[in-house]
């Protein structure tokens, strides 16, 4: 029986684990311009600690884990952790969100170690614009990573595109065209406010506008969403690829949220936009038992809010930067 049911009846089956707060890109919508104070290595959970916490979560009802960051592929020996997590009892899916800069040479080993799905972030199909958004000249590496992963037989490959008015919203149709002959789901994500990302409401290109843009040229057919799926999913008539929208800003999906987060420094975040956390690292190092760990995990689930506040309030709120949470 799932032991991760909150006050509002939501069953949590999905854990997102950030494995590092470091990153090799500087995406302007994520990384504060002045950077973040990256934590000393000893303040970051070790693979053994991550595995132990994940094991307890799985005993309580988690069946899907996603690794994220920062950039997960900058963490040394990540393949080892993937092997450990994919062997956990009860795990049905082990996914990763990556910027793909380092993916080309690692895709095969990741797949072999048990990684089942990949979300790859790419905000522009134009090399110069990519550089302007990420402040790094890595577009060729990312594209090579995407093509390398397509050859490895992952259960699913998704492209994450954060759509920002005045930055890349004019590329929506190019992305739809890009997946015409690829078994790839392109996910258009509404621009969200996080600490120090200088978010402005004017930058949000809404779900309604994205959908209207696509429907001027293509026919979208709704796709059945699986339980806990927070995206709005569509087939594109005549395409191998599919399209989804993550509408956190204009049509939030808190009612069906099934996810919990573990930060790289060992805190449980019950909601992406909820600042209070339950800290596990230090108690773990002080010798906490699995039963005591379960009590803390239940506490985190119990404090999960019903929904997040509207976007203007979020922008003013006190939360970590996105790169420190793990999207
Ligand atoms: N470094 C990896 C990557 O970029 O895929 C994983 C971590 S990143 C924080 C996870 C996801 O969050 C990425 O797809 C990124 O585009 C998204 N993200 C970051 N900041 C965002 C924002 N302000 N609004 C919407 N999505 C954001
Ligand atoms: Fe790094 Fe990902 Fe944030 Fe870009 S979105 S700065 S790649 S963590």
Coordinates of C-alpha atoms and ligand atoms in Angstrom, one line a residue:
X1 CA 0.0 0.0 0.0
X2 CA 1.3 3.5 -0.9
X3 CA 2.4 5.3 2.3
X4 CA 2.9 8.6 0.5
X5 CA -0.6 9.9 0.4
X6 CA -1.0 13.6 1.4
X7 CA -3.8 15.6 3.1
X8 CA -5.5 16.0 -0.2
X9 CA -5.5 12.4 -1.2
X10 CA -2.6 12.6 -3.7
X11 CA -0.6 9.4 -4.0
X12 CA 3.1 10.0 -4.6
X13 CA 4.8 7.5 -6.8
X14 CA 7.5 9.7 -8.5
X15 CA 10.7 11.0 -6.9
X16 CA 13.0 13.5 -8.5
X17 CA 16.5 13.4 -7.2
X18 CA 19.0 16.2 -7.8
X19 CA 22.5 14.7 -7.9
X20 CA 24.4 18.0 -8.0
X21 CA 23.9 21.8 -7.9
X22 CA 26.7 22.3 -10.4
X23 CA 26.1 23.0 -14.1
X24 CA 28.1 23.4 -17.2
X25 CA 25.6 25.8 -18.8
X26 CA 24.3 29.2 -17.5
X27 CA 20.7 29.3 -18.9
X28 CA 19.5 32.8 -18.2
X29 CA 16.0 31.6 -17.0
X30 CA 17.5 29.2 -14.5
X31 CA 20.9 30.2 -13.3
X32 CA 21.1 33.5 -11.5
X33 CA 23.5 35.9 -13.4
X34 CA 25.8 36.0 -10.4
X35 CA 25.8 32.2 -10.2
X36 CA 25.1 30.3 -7.0
X37 CA 27.3 29.4 -4.1
X38 CA 27.8 25.7 -5.0
X39 CA 28.0 23.5 -2.0
X40 CA 31.2 21.9 -0.9
X41 CA 31.3 18.3 -2.1
X42 CA 31.0 16.9 1.5
X43 CA 27.6 18.7 1.8
X44 CA 26.2 16.8 -1.2
X45 CA 24.7 13.4 -0.7
X46 CA 27.0 10.5 -1.6
X47 CA 25.7 7.7 -3.9
X48 CA 25.3 5.4 -0.8
X49 CA 23.2 8.1 0.9
X50 CA 21.1 8.7 -2.2
X51 CA 20.6 4.9 -2.6
X52 CA 19.6 4.4 1.0
X53 CA 17.0 7.3 0.9
X54 CA 15.7 6.1 -2.5
X55 CA 15.3 2.6 -1.2
X56 CA 13.2 3.8 1.7
X57 CA 11.1 5.9 -0.6
X58 CA 10.6 2.9 -2.9
X59 CA 9.4 0.8 0.1
X60 CA 6.8 3.5 0.7
X61 CA 5.4 3.6 -2.8
X62 CA 7.8 5.4 -5.2
X63 CA 7.9 3.5 -8.6
X64 CA 9.6 6.2 -10.8
X65 CA 12.8 8.1 -10.2
X66 CA 14.2 10.9 -12.2
X67 CA 17.8 12.2 -11.8
X68 CA 18.2 15.9 -12.3
X69 CA 20.3 18.8 -11.1
X70 CA 22.2 21.2 -11.8
X71 CA 23.5 19.0 -14.6
X72 CA 23.4 15.4 -13.6
X73 CA 26.1 14.4 -16.1
X74 CA 28.7 16.6 -14.5
X75 CA 28.5 14.3 -11.4
X76 CA 31.4 11.8 -11.6
X77 CA 30.6 8.1 -12.1
X78 CA 26.9 8.8 -12.5
X79 CA 26.5 5.5 -14.3
X80 CA 27.3 3.7 -11.1
X81 CA 24.4 5.4 -9.3
X82 CA 22.1 4.6 -12.2
X83 CA 23.1 0.9 -11.8
X84 CA 22.3 1.1 -8.1
X85 CA 19.0 2.8 -8.5
X86 CA 17.7 0.7 -11.4
X87 CA 18.2 -2.3 -9.1
X88 CA 15.9 -1.0 -6.4
X89 CA 12.9 -3.2 -5.8
X90 CA 9.7 -1.7 -7.2
X91 CA 11.4 0.7 -9.7
X92 CA 9.5 0.7 -13.0
X93 CA 11.1 3.7 -14.6
X94 CA 14.4 5.5 -14.1
X95 CA 14.7 8.7 -16.1
X96 CA 17.1 11.6 -16.3
X97 CA 16.8 15.3 -17.3
X98 CA 19.9 16.6 -18.9
X99 CA 21.2 19.4 -21.0
X100 CA 23.0 16.8 -23.1
X101 CA 26.3 18.6 -23.4
X102 CA 28.1 15.5 -22.1
X103 CA 25.6 12.9 -23.4
X104 CA 27.1 11.8 -26.7
X105 CA 29.8 9.6 -25.1
X106 CA 27.7 8.5 -22.2
X107 CA 24.4 7.6 -23.8
X108 CA 25.2 3.9 -24.4
X109 CA 26.6 3.3 -20.8
X110 CA 23.6 5.1 -19.3
X111 CA 21.2 2.9 -21.2
X112 CA 23.2 -0.3 -20.3
X113 CA 23.2 0.6 -16.6
X114 CA 19.4 0.8 -16.6
X115 CA 18.4 4.3 -17.5
X116 CA 15.0 4.0 -19.2
X117 CA 14.1 7.5 -20.3
X118 CA 15.6 10.8 -21.1
X119 CA 14.4 14.4 -21.1
X120 CA 16.8 16.6 -23.0
X121 CA 16.7 20.4 -22.6
X122 CA 17.1 22.4 -25.8
X123 CA 15.7 25.9 -26.1
X124 CA 16.8 26.7 -29.6
X125 CA 17.5 25.0 -32.9
X126 CA 19.7 28.0 -33.8
X127 CA 23.3 27.8 -32.6
X128 CA 23.8 31.5 -32.0
X129 CA 20.6 31.8 -30.1
X130 CA 21.4 28.7 -28.0
X131 CA 24.6 30.5 -27.0
X132 CA 22.7 33.7 -26.1
X133 CA 20.4 31.6 -23.8
X134 CA 22.9 29.3 -22.2
X135 CA 25.9 31.6 -22.3
X136 CA 28.0 28.7 -23.6
X137 CA 28.9 27.5 -27.1
X138 CA 27.7 23.9 -26.8
X139 CA 24.9 23.6 -29.3
X140 CA 26.9 21.1 -31.5
X141 CA 27.6 18.9 -28.4
X142 CA 23.9 19.0 -27.4
X143 CA 22.8 18.0 -30.9
X144 CA 25.3 15.2 -31.0
X145 CA 24.0 14.0 -27.7
X146 CA 20.4 14.0 -29.0
X147 CA 21.3 12.0 -32.0
X148 CA 23.5 9.6 -30.0
X149 CA 20.6 8.9 -27.5
X150 CA 18.1 8.3 -30.4
X151 CA 20.3 5.3 -31.4
X152 CA 20.2 3.7 -28.0
X153 CA 16.6 2.5 -27.7
X154 CA 15.5 4.4 -24.7
X155 CA 11.8 3.8 -23.8
X156 CA 11.2 7.5 -24.3
X157 CA 13.0 10.6 -25.3
X158 CA 11.6 14.0 -24.7
X159 CA 12.8 17.5 -25.6
X160 CA 12.2 20.2 -23.0
X161 CA 11.8 23.7 -24.5
X162 CA 11.2 26.6 -22.1
X163 CA 9.3 29.0 -24.3
X164 CA 10.0 32.7 -23.5
X165 CA 8.2 35.6 -25.3
X166 CA 10.8 37.7 -27.2
X167 CA 13.5 35.0 -26.9
X168 CA 12.5 31.7 -28.6
X169 CA 8.7 31.7 -29.0
X170 CA 9.2 32.2 -32.7
X171 CA 10.8 28.7 -32.9
X172 CA 7.7 26.7 -31.8
X173 CA 6.9 25.5 -35.3
X174 CA 10.6 24.7 -36.0
X175 CA 10.5 22.3 -33.0
X176 CA 7.3 20.7 -34.2
X177 CA 9.0 20.2 -37.6
X178 CA 12.1 18.8 -35.9
X179 CA 10.2 15.9 -34.5
X180 CA 8.3 15.1 -37.7
X181 CA 10.4 12.0 -38.4
X182 CA 11.6 11.3 -34.9
X183 CA 10.0 9.3 -32.1
X184 CA 10.4 12.2 -29.7
X185 CA 8.0 14.1 -27.6
X186 CA 8.6 17.9 -27.6
X187 CA 7.5 19.5 -24.4
X188 CA 6.9 23.3 -24.4
X189 CA 7.2 24.6 -20.9
X190 CA 5.8 27.9 -19.7
X191 CA 8.5 30.1 -18.2
X192 CA 8.4 30.0 -14.4
X193 CA 9.8 32.4 -11.7
X194 CA 12.6 31.2 -9.4
X195 CA 14.9 33.0 -7.1
X196 CA 17.1 35.5 -8.9
X197 CA 16.1 34.4 -12.4
X198 CA 14.7 37.9 -13.2
X199 CA 11.4 36.5 -14.3
X200 CA 8.8 38.9 -15.7
X201 CA 5.2 38.1 -16.5
X202 CA 5.7 39.6 -20.0
X203 CA 8.1 36.7 -20.7
X204 CA 5.5 34.0 -20.3
X205 CA 4.2 32.7 -23.6
X206 CA 1.1 31.0 -22.5
X207 CA -0.2 27.5 -23.3
X208 CA -3.1 29.0 -25.2
X209 CA -0.7 31.0 -27.4
X210 CA 1.6 28.0 -28.0
X211 CA -1.3 25.8 -29.0
X212 CA -2.8 28.5 -31.2
X213 CA 0.6 28.9 -32.9
X214 CA 0.9 25.2 -33.7
X215 CA -2.7 24.8 -34.8
X216 CA -2.3 27.5 -37.4
X217 CA -0.3 24.9 -39.3
X218 CA -0.8 21.5 -37.8
X219 CA -3.6 19.4 -36.4
X220 CA -3.2 18.4 -32.8
X221 CA -5.1 15.3 -31.5
X222 CA -5.4 14.9 -27.7
X223 CA -3.5 11.9 -26.3
X224 CA -4.6 9.9 -23.2
X225 CA -2.7 11.1 -20.2
X226 CA -1.5 8.5 -17.7
X227 CA -2.3 9.0 -14.0
X228 CA -0.1 11.7 -12.4
X229 CA 0.9 13.0 -15.9
X230 CA 1.1 16.8 -15.5
X231 CA 1.5 17.6 -19.2
X232 CA -1.2 18.2 -21.8
X233 CA -0.3 15.7 -24.5
X234 CA -1.1 15.7 -28.2
X235 CA -0.3 13.7 -31.4
X236 CA 0.6 15.8 -34.4
X237 CA -1.2 14.6 -37.5
X238 CA 1.3 13.1 -39.9
X239 CA 4.2 13.2 -37.5
X240 CA 6.1 10.4 -35.7
X241 CA 6.9 12.9 -32.9
X242 CA 4.3 14.2 -30.4
X243 CA 3.9 17.5 -28.5
X244 CA 3.1 18.3 -24.9
X245 CA 2.6 21.5 -22.9
X246 CA 3.7 22.1 -19.3
X247 CA 1.3 24.8 -18.2
X248 CA 2.4 25.5 -14.6
X249 CA 1.8 29.2 -14.9
X250 CA -1.6 29.5 -16.7
X251 CA -3.2 26.2 -15.9
X252 CA -1.5 24.6 -12.9
X253 CA -1.9 20.9 -12.4
X254 CA -1.4 20.6 -8.6
X255 CA -4.5 18.4 -8.1
X256 CA -2.8 15.5 -9.9
X257 CA 0.8 16.1 -8.7
X258 CA 2.4 12.8 -7.7
X259 CA 6.0 14.0 -7.3
X260 CA 8.4 14.6 -4.5
X261 CA 11.9 16.0 -4.7
X262 CA 15.2 15.3 -3.0
X263 CA 17.8 18.1 -3.3
X264 CA 21.5 17.4 -3.9
X265 CA 22.2 18.5 -0.3
X266 CA 19.6 16.1 1.1
X267 CA 16.4 18.0 1.7
X268 CA 12.9 16.8 0.7
X269 CA 10.9 19.3 -1.1
X270 CA 7.2 18.4 -1.3
X271 CA 6.5 21.0 -4.0
X272 CA 8.7 22.8 -6.5
X273 CA 7.4 26.2 -5.3
X274 CA 7.1 25.5 -1.5
X275 CA 10.2 26.8 0.4
X276 CA 9.9 24.7 3.7
X277 CA 11.9 21.5 3.4
X278 CA 12.7 18.5 5.6
X279 CA 16.4 18.0 5.9
X280 CA 17.8 14.4 5.8
X281 CA 21.5 14.6 5.3
X282 CA 22.7 15.5 8.8
X283 CA 20.3 13.1 10.6
X284 CA 21.3 10.4 8.1
X285 CA 25.0 11.0 9.0
X286 CA 24.1 11.0 12.7
X287 CA 22.9 7.4 12.4
X288 CA 19.1 7.6 11.9
X289 CA 17.2 4.3 11.4
X290 CA 15.1 3.5 8.4
X291 CA 12.0 3.8 10.6
X292 CA 13.0 7.3 11.7
X293 CA 13.6 8.2 8.1
X294 CA 10.1 7.0 7.2
X295 CA 8.7 9.4 9.9
X296 CA 10.5 12.4 8.3
X297 CA 9.4 11.4 4.8
X298 CA 5.8 11.2 6.0
X299 CA 6.2 14.6 7.6
X300 CA 7.4 16.1 4.3
X301 CA 4.3 14.6 2.5
X302 CA 2.0 15.9 5.2
X303 CA 3.2 19.5 4.8
X304 CA 2.7 19.5 1.0
X305 CA 0.5 22.4 0.1
X306 CA -2.7 21.9 -1.9
X307 CA -1.5 24.1 -4.7
X308 CA 1.1 26.8 -5.4
X309 CA 0.2 30.5 -5.4
X310 CA -0.3 32.5 -8.6
X311 CA 2.7 33.4 -10.7
X312 CA 3.1 37.0 -9.5
X313 CA 3.3 35.8 -5.8
X314 CA 5.7 33.0 -6.7
X315 CA 8.1 35.6 -8.3
X316 CA 8.2 37.5 -5.0
X317 CA 8.5 34.3 -2.8
X318 CA 11.5 32.9 -1.0
X319 CA 12.6 29.7 -2.7
X320 CA 15.8 28.2 -4.0
X321 CA 17.1 29.0 -7.5
X322 CA 15.9 26.4 -10.0
X323 CA 19.5 25.1 -10.5
X324 CA 19.6 24.3 -6.8
X325 CA 16.2 22.5 -6.7
X326 CA 16.3 20.2 -9.7
X327 CA 13.5 20.8 -12.2
Ligands
LIG1 N1 20.5 20.7 -16.3 C1 19.5 19.8 -16.7 C2 18.7 20.3 -17.8 O1 18.8 21.5 -18.1 O2 17.9 19.6 -18.4 C3 18.5 19.4 -15.5 C4 18.1 20.5 -14.5 S1 17.1 21.8 -15.2 C5 16.9 22.8 -13.8 C6 15.6 20.9 -15.4 C7 14.6 21.6 -16.3 O3 14.1 22.8 -15.7 C8 15.1 21.9 -17.7 O4 14.3 21.4 -18.7 C9 15.0 23.5 -17.7 O5 14.7 23.9 -19.0 C10 13.8 23.7 -16.7 N2 13.8 25.0 -16.2 C11 14.8 25.7 -15.6 N3 14.4 26.9 -15.2 C12 13.1 27.1 -15.7 C13 12.2 28.2 -15.6 N4 12.5 29.3 -15.1 N5 11.0 27.9 -16.2 C14 10.7 26.8 -16.7 N6 11.5 25.7 -16.8 C15 12.7 25.9 -16.3
LIG2 FE1 22.0 24.2 -16.0 FE2 19.8 22.9 -16.7 FE3 19.7 25.2 -15.3 FE4 20.4 25.2 -17.8 S1 18.4 24.6 -17.1 S2 21.5 26.3 -16.1 S3 21.5 23.3 -18.0 S4 20.5 23.3 -14.6

